[in-house]
Tab-separated table of C-alpha atoms in Angstrom:
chain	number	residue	atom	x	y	z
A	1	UNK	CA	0.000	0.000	0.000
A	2	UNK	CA	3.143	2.348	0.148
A	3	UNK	CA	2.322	2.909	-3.629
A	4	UNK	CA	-0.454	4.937	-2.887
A	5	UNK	CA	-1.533	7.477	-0.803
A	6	UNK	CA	-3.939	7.007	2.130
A	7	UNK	CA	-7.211	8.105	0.773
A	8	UNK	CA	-7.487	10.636	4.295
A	9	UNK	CA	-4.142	12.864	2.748
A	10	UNK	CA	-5.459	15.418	0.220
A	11	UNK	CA	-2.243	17.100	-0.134
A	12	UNK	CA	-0.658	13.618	-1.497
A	13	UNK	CA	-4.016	13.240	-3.514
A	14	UNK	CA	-3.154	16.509	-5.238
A	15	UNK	CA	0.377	15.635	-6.161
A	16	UNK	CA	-0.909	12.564	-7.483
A	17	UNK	CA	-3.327	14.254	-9.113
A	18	UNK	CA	-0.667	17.106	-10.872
A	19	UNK	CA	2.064	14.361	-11.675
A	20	UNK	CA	-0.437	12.395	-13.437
A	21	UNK	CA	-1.741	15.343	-15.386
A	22	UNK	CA	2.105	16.454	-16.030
A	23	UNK	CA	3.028	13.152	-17.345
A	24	UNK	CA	-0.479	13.505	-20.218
A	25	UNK	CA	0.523	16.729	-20.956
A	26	UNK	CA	4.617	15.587	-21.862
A	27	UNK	CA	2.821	12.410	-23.526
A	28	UNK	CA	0.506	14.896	-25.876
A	29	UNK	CA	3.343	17.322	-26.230
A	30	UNK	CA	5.405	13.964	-27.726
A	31	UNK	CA	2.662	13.292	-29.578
A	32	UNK	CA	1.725	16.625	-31.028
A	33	UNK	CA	5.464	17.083	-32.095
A	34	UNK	CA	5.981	13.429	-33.616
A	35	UNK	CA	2.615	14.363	-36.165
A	36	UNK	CA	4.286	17.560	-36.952
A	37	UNK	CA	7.494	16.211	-38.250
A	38	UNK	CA	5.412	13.527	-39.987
A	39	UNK	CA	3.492	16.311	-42.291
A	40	UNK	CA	5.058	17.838	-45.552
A	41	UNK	CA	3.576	20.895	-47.602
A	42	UNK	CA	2.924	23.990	-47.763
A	43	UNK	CA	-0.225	23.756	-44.953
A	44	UNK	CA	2.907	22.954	-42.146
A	45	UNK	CA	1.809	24.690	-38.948
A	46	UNK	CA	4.891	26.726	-37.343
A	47	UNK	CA	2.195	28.960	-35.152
A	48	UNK	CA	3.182	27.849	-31.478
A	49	UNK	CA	-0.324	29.279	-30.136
A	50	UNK	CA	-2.288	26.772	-32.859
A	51	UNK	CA	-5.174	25.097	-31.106
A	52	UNK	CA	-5.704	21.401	-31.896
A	53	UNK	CA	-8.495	19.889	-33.033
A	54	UNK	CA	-9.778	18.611	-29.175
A	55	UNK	CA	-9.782	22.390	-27.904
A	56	UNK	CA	-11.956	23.134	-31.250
A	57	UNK	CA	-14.051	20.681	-31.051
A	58	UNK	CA	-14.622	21.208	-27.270
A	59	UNK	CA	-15.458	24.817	-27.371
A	60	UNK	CA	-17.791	23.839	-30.287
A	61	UNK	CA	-19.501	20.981	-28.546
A	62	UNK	CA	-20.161	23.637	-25.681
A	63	UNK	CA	-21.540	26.634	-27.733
A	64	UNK	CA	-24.080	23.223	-28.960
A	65	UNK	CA	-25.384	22.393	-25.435
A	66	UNK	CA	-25.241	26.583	-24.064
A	67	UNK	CA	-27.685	27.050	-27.554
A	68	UNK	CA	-29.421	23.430	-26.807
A	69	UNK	CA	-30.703	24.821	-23.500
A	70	UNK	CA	-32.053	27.885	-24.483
A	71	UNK	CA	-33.680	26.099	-27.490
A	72	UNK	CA	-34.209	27.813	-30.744
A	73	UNK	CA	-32.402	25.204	-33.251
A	74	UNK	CA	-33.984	22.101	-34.363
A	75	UNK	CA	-30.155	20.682	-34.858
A	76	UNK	CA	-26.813	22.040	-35.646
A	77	UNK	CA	-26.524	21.847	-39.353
A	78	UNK	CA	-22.559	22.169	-39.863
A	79	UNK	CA	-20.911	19.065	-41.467
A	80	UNK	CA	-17.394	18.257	-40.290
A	81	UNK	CA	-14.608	18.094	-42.930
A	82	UNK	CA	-11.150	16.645	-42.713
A	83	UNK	CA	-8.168	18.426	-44.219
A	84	UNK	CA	-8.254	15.870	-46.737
A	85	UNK	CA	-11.604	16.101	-47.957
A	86	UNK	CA	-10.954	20.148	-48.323
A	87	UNK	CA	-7.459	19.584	-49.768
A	88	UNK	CA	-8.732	17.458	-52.265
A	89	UNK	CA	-11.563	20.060	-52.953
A	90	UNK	CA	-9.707	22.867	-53.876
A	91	UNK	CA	-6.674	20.218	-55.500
A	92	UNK	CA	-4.558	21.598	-52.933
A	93	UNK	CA	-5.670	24.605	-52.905
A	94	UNK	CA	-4.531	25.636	-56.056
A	95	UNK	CA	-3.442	29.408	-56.889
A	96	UNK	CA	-6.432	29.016	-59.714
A	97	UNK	CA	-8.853	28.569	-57.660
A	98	UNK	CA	-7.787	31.752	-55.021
A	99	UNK	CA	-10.682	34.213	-54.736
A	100	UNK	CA	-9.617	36.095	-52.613
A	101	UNK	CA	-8.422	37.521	-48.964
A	102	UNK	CA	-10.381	38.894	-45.587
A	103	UNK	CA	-9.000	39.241	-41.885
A	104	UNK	CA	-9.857	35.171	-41.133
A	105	UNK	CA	-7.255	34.224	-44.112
A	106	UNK	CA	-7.345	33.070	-47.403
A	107	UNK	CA	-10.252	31.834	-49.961
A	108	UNK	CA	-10.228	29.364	-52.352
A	109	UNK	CA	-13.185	27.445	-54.764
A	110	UNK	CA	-13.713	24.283	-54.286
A	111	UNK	CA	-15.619	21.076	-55.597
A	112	UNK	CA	-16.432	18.339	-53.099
A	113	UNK	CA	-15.564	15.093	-54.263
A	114	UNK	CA	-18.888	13.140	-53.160
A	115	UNK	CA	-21.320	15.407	-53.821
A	116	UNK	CA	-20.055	17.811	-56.833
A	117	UNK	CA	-21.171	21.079	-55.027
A	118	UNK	CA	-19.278	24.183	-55.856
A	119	UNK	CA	-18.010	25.595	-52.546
A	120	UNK	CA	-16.084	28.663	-51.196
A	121	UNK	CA	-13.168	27.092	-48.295
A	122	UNK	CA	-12.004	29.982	-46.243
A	123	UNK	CA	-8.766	28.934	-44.143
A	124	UNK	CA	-7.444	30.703	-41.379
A	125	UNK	CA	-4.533	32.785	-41.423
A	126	UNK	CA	-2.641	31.444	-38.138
A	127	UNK	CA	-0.746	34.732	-38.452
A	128	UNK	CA	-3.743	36.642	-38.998
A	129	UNK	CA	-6.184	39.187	-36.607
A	130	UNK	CA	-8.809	36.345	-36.224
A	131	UNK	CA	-8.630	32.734	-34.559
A	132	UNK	CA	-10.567	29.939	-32.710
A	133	UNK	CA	-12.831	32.668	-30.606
A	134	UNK	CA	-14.135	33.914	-33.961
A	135	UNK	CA	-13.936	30.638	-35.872
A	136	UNK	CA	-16.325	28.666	-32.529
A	137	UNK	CA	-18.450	32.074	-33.053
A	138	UNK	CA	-18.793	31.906	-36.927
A	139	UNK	CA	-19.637	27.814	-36.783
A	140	UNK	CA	-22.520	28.296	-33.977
A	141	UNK	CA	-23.678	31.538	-35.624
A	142	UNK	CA	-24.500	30.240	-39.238
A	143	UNK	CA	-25.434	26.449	-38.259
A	144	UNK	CA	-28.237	28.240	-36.420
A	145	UNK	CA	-29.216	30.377	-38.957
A	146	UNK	CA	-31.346	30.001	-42.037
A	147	UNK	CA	-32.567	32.915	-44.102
A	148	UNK	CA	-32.033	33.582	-47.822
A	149	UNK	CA	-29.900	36.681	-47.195
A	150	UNK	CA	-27.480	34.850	-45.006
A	151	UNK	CA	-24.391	33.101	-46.785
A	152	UNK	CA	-24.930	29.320	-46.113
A	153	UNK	CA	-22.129	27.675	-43.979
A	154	UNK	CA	-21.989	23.890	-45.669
A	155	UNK	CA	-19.371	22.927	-42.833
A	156	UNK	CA	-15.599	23.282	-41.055
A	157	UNK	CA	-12.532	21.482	-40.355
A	158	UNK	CA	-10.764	21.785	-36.881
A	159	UNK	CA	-8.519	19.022	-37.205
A	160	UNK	CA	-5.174	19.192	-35.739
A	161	UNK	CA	-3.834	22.671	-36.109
A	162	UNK	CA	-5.997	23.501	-38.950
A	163	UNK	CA	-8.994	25.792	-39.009
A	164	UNK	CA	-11.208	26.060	-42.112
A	165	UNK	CA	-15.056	27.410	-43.002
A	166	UNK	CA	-17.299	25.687	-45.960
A	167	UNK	CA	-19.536	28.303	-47.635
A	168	UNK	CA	-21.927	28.394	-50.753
A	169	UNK	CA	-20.126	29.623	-53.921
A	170	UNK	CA	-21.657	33.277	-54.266
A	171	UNK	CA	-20.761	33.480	-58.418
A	172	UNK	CA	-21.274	37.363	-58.304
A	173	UNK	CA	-18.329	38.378	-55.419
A	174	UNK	CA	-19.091	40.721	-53.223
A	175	UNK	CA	-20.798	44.444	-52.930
A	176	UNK	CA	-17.478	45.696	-52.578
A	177	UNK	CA	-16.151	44.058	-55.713
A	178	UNK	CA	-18.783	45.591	-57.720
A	179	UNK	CA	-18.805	49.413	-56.347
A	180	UNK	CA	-14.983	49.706	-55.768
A	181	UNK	CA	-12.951	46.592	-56.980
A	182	UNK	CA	-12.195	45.112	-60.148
A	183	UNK	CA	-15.394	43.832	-61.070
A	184	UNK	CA	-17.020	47.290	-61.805
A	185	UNK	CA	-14.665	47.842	-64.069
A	186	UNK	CA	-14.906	44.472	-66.702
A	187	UNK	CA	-16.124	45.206	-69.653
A	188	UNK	CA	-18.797	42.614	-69.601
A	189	UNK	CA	-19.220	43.641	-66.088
A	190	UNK	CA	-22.298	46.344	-65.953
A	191	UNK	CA	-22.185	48.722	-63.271
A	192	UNK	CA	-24.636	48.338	-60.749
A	193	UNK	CA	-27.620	50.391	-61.954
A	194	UNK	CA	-30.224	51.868	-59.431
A	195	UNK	CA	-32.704	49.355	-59.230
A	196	UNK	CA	-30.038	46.460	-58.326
A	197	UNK	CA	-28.826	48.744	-55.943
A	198	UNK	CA	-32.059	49.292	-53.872
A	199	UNK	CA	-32.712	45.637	-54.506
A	200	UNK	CA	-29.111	44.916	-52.624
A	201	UNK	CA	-30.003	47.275	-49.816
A	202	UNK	CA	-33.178	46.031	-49.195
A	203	UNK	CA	-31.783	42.356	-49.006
A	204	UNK	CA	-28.893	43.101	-46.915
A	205	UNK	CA	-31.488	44.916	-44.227
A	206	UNK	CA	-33.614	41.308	-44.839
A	207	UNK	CA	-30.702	40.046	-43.573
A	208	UNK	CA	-29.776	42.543	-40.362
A	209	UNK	CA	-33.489	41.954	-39.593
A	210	UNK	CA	-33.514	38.368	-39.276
A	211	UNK	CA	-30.282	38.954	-37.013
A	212	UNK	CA	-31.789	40.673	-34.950
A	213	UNK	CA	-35.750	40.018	-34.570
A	214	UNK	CA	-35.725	36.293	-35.699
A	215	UNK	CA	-33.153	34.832	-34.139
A	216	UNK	CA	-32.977	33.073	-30.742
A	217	UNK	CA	-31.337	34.472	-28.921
A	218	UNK	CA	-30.697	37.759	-31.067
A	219	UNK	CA	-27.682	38.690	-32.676
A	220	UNK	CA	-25.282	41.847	-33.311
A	221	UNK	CA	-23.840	41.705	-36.368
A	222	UNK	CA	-21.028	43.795	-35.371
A	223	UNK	CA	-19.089	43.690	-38.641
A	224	UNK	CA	-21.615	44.908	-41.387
A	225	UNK	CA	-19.602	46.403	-44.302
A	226	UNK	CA	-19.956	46.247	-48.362
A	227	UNK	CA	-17.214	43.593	-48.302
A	228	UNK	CA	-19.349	41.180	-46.307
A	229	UNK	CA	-22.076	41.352	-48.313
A	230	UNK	CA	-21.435	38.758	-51.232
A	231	UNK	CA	-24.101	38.151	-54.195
A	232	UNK	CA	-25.455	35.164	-55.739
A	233	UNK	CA	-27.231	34.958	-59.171
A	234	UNK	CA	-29.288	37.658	-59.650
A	235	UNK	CA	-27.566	39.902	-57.065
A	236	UNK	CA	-29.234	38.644	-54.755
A	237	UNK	CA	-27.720	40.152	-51.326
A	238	UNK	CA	-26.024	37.665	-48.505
A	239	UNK	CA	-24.753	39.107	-45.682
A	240	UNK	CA	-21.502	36.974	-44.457
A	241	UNK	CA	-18.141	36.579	-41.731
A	242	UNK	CA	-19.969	36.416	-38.702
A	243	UNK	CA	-16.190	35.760	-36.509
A	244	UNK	CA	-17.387	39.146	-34.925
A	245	UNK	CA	-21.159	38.316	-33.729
A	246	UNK	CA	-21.866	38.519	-30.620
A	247	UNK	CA	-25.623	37.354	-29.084
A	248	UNK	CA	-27.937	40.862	-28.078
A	249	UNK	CA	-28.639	42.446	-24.808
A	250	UNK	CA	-32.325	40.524	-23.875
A	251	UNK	CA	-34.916	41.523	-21.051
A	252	UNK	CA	-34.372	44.754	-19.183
A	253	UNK	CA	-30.561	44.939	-20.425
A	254	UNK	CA	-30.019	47.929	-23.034
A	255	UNK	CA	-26.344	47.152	-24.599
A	256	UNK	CA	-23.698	44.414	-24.537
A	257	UNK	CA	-20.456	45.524	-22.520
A	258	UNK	CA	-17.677	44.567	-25.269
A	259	UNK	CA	-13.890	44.905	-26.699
A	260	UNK	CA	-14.634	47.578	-29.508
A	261	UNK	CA	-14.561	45.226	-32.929
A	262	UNK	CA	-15.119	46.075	-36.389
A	263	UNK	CA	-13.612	47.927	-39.071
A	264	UNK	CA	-12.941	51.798	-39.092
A	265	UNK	CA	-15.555	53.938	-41.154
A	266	UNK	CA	-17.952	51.358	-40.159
A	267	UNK	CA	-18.065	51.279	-36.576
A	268	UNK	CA	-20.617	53.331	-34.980
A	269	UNK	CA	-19.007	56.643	-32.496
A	270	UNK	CA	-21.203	55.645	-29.890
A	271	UNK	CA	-19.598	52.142	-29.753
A	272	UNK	CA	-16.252	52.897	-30.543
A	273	UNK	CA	-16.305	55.258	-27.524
A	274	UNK	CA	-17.958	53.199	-24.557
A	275	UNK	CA	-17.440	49.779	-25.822
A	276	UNK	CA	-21.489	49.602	-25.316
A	277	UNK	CA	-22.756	47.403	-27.936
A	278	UNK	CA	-26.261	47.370	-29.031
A	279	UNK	CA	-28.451	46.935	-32.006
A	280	UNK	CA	-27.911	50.665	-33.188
A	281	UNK	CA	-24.615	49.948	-33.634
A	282	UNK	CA	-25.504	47.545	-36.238
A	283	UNK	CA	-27.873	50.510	-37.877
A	284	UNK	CA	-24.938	52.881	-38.187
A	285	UNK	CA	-23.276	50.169	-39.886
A	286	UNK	CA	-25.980	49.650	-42.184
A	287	UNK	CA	-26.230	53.555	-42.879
A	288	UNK	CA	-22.892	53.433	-44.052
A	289	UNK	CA	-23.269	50.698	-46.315
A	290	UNK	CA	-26.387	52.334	-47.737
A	291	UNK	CA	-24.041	55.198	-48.487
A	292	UNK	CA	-21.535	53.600	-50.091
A	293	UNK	CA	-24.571	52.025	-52.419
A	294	UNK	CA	-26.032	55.566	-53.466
A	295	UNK	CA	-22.680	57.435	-53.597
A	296	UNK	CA	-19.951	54.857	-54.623
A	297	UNK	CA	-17.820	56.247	-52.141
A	298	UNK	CA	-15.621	54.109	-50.036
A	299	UNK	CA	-16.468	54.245	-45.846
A	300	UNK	CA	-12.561	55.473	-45.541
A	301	UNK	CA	-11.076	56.487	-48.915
A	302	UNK	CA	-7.575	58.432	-47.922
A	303	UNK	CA	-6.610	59.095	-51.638
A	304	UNK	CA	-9.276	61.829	-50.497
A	305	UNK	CA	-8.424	64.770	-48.944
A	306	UNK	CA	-9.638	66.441	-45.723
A	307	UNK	CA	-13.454	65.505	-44.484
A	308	UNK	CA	-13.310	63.798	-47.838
A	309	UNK	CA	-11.381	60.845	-46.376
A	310	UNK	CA	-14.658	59.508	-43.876
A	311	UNK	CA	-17.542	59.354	-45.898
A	312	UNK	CA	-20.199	60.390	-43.051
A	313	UNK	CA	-17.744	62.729	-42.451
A	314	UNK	CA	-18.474	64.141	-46.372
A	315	UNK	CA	-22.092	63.453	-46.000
A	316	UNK	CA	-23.810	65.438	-43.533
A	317	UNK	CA	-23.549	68.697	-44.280
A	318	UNK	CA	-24.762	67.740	-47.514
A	319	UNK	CA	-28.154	66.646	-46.028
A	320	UNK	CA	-28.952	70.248	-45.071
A	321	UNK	CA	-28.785	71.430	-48.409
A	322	UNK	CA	-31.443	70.260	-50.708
A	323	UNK	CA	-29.595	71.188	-53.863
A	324	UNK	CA	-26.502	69.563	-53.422
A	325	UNK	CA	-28.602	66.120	-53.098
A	326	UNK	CA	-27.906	65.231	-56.637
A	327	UNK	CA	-24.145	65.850	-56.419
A	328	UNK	CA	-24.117	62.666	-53.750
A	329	UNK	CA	-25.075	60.434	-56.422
A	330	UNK	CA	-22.680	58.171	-58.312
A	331	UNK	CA	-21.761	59.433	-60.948
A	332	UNK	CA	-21.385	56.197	-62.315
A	333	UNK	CA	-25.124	55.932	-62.728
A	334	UNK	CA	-24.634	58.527	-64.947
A	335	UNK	CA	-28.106	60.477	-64.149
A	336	UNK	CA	-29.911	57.570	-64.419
A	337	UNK	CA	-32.090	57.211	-60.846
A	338	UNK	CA	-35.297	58.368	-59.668
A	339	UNK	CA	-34.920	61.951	-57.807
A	340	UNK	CA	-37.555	61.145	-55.268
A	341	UNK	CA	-36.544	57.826	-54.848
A	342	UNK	CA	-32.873	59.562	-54.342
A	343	UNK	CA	-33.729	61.394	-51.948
A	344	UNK	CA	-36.210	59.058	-49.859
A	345	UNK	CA	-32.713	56.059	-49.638
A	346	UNK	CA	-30.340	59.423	-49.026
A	347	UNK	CA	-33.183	59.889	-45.550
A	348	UNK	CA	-32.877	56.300	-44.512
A	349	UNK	CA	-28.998	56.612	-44.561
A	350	UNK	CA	-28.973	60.141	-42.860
A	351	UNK	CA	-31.536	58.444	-40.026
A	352	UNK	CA	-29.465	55.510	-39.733
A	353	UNK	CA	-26.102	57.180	-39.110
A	354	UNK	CA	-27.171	60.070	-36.693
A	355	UNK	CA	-24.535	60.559	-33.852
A	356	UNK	CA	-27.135	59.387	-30.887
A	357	UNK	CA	-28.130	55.900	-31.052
A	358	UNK	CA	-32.024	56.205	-29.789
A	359	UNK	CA	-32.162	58.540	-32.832
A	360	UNK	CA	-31.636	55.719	-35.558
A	361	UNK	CA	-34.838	53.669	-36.500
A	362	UNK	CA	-35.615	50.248	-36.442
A	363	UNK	CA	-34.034	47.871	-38.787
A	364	UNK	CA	-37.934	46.376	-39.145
A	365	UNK	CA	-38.675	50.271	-40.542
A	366	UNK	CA	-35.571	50.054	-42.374
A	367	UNK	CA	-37.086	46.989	-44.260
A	368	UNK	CA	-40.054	48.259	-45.336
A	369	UNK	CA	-38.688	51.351	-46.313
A	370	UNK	CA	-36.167	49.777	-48.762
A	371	UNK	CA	-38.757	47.226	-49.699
A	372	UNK	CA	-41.100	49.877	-51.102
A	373	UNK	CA	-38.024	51.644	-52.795
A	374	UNK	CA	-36.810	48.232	-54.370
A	375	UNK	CA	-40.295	47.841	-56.089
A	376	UNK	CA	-40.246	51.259	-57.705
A	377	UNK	CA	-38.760	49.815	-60.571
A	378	UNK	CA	-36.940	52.951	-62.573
A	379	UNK	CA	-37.048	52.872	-66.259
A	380	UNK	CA	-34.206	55.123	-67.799
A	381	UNK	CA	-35.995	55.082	-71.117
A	382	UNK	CA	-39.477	55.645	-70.107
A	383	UNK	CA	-39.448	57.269	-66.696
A	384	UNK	CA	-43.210	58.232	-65.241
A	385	UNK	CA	-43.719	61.403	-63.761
A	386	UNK	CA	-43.329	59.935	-60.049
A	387	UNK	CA	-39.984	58.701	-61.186
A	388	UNK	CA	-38.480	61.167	-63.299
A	389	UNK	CA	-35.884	63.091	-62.699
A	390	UNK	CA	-37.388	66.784	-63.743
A	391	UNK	CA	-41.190	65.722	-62.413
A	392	UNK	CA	-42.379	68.690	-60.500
A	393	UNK	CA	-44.061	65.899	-58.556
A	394	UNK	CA	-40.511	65.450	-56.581
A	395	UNK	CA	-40.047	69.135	-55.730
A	396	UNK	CA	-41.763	68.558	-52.689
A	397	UNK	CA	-39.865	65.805	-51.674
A	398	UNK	CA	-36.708	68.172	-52.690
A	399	UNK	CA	-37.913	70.424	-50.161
A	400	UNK	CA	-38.425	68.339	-47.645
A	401	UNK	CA	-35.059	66.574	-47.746
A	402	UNK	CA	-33.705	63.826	-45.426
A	403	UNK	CA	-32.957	65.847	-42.262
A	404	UNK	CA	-32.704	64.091	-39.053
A	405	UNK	CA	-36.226	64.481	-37.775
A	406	UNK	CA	-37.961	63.140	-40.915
A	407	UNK	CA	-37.836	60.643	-43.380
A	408	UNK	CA	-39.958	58.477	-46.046
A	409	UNK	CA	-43.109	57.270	-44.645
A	410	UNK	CA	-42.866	53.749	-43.039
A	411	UNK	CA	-39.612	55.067	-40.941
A	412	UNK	CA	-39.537	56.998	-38.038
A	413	UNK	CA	-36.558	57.587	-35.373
A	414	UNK	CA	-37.416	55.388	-32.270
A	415	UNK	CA	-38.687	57.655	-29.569
């Protein structure tokens, strides 16, 4: 019985209990260094603060029983993908098949070899501003969710060291692509004319709204930006990279105490300066999005000069002065919008990025404003006297402007 100590003696019990645990942790330290050496490529980990596949799949099968009990999901809809599987996908992830680059790392297309589907494989950047916080948060987030303006997460890999998210192919890129990047400027690219615009805006707020009304329990966005929102056939709107979602005050709570997150020009002032989240911080977001979409102006362009640089910054002395409403158009639409309808999304944006939170309306308001601006559908070649430009019928609404106590009817700052 010398082995062991008497069952009385707690101190020996908890050197028994740390030697043990020491010796696991040297055994999974041999272990974890013997499967290094044994992999080849260009995948290698060297990142000494990777997180292996158990502390992954832990934190994941936790965030499952947390959303479990509070109920809400009818099953968490993620598949699980080995390296392989996503290797062989994207044929090792071949520079062809590179679409692109955000904060979480690098993304490539991909085909999945037993079912054919055309897939977008974001991997993580080990070096990069994101990791297994935002990965757990962007698994849980969009296996819960289903709506038609959310990008669809098809599944993950968290084996070993390696961290990587299964999306839909969007064909069409993102909102950024088309109003700043490359794709704007293809020939056989059109530029986005007004009506896809409103359409884009209204779907993106689809998507806010689900976010926040629908879901259980609610969610802050917290990284809403043109760049997020990618577009299938038909431009139809998906908002996307939810690393940065975090779940909504509930009952008598007003805001979510938070690290300030997000992405400068987007953030809202209130949030930046308190770290108080809430779901107005998401509406400034929004605002500046819908800016972007009428104007063509980047959030933060600093190839501007002055107040030029921050695009809300540019805006709102603009909104006191009825005439200069046209000049906040882009030009790229070349004269070719509705005036009323101009000035009606130009009210929703001013509303949505006003300084004081309680001031910016409801993303539910938001909806149905953009809904009934999407379904004016503008004709260029045969524009109706609501619609047209030089109808005397939008002098009134020229008059009226989008100041910050008004707006198009539906939408009204909450009280």
């Amino acid at each position: 019985m010398g082995c062991f100590p008497c069952a009385g003696n707690s101190d020996k019990r908890l050197d028994r209990d740390k030697t043990q645990t020491n010796n696991r942790n040297r055994r999974d330290d041999r272990a974890q260094s013997t499967a290094e050496k044994l992999k080849s490529g260009p995948h290698k980990c060297e990142n000494p603060k990777a997180v292996d596949q158990s502390s992954a799949a832990k934190e994941l099968d936790v965030r499952k029983e947390e959303v479990s009990e509070n109920g809400g999901t009818e099953g968490f809809k993620a598949r699980p993908f080995t390296f392989a599987q996503l290797v062989a996908a994207t044929e090792n992830f071949k520079s062809e098949y590179f679409l692109g680059e955000g904060g979480f790392g690098k993304v490539h297309r991909g085909k999945l070899v037993d079912t054919g589907q055309i897939v977008a494989i974001k991997q993580l950047d080990r070096n990069g501003m994101q990791g297994i916080r935002e990965f757990v948060v962007e698994v849980v987030t969009l296996s819960l969710a289903d709506h038609p303006n959310l990008v669809k997460l098809i599944g993950y890999c968290a084996e070993g060291e390696q961290r990587l998210l299964v999306y839909e192919f969007m064909p069409f890129g993102s909102l950024e692509d088309h109003l700043h990047g490359i794709l704007g400027r293809r020939p056989n690219m059109r530029r986005l004319d007004w009506n896809t615009r409103m359409k884009i805006a209204a779907g993106a707020a689809k998507g806010l709204e689900y976010l926040h009304d629908k879901m259980k329990p609610p969610v802050i966005y917290r990284d809403l930006k043109c760049s997020n929102i990618l577009l299938d056939e038909g431009f139809l709107p998906k908002l996307s990279d939810f690393g940065l979602a975090k779940v909504g005050p509930v009952g008598d709570k007003t805001h979510v105490s938070t690290r300030v997150m997000g992405t400068y020009g987007y953030c809202a002032p209130d949030y930046a300066m308190t770290g108080q989240l809430t779901f107005k911080s998401d509406i400034y977001s929004f605002g500046v999005v819908l800016l972007e979409i009428i104007t063509g102006r980047k959030a933060i362009d600093e190839t501007r000069s002055g107040t030029e640089q921050n695009l809300v910054a540019w805006a709102r002395p603009l909104f006191k002065d009825r005439k200069k409403f046209p000049q906040m158009a882009d030009p790229d639409l070349e004269g070719q919008y509705p005036m009323r309808g101009l000035y009606q999304a130009l009210a929703i944006a001013a509303m949505c990025v006003q300084e004081h939170p309680n001031m910016r309306p409801l993303i539910a308001d938001i909806v149905t404003a953009l809904n009934y601006l999407a379904s004016q559908t503008y004709d260029p070649l045969n524009p109706s006297p609501q619609t047209s430009r030089r109808a005397a019928s939008s002098k009134k609404d020229c008059e009226e402007g989008p100041n910050a106590s008004n707006g198009p009817r539906g939408i009204k700052p909450e009280d």
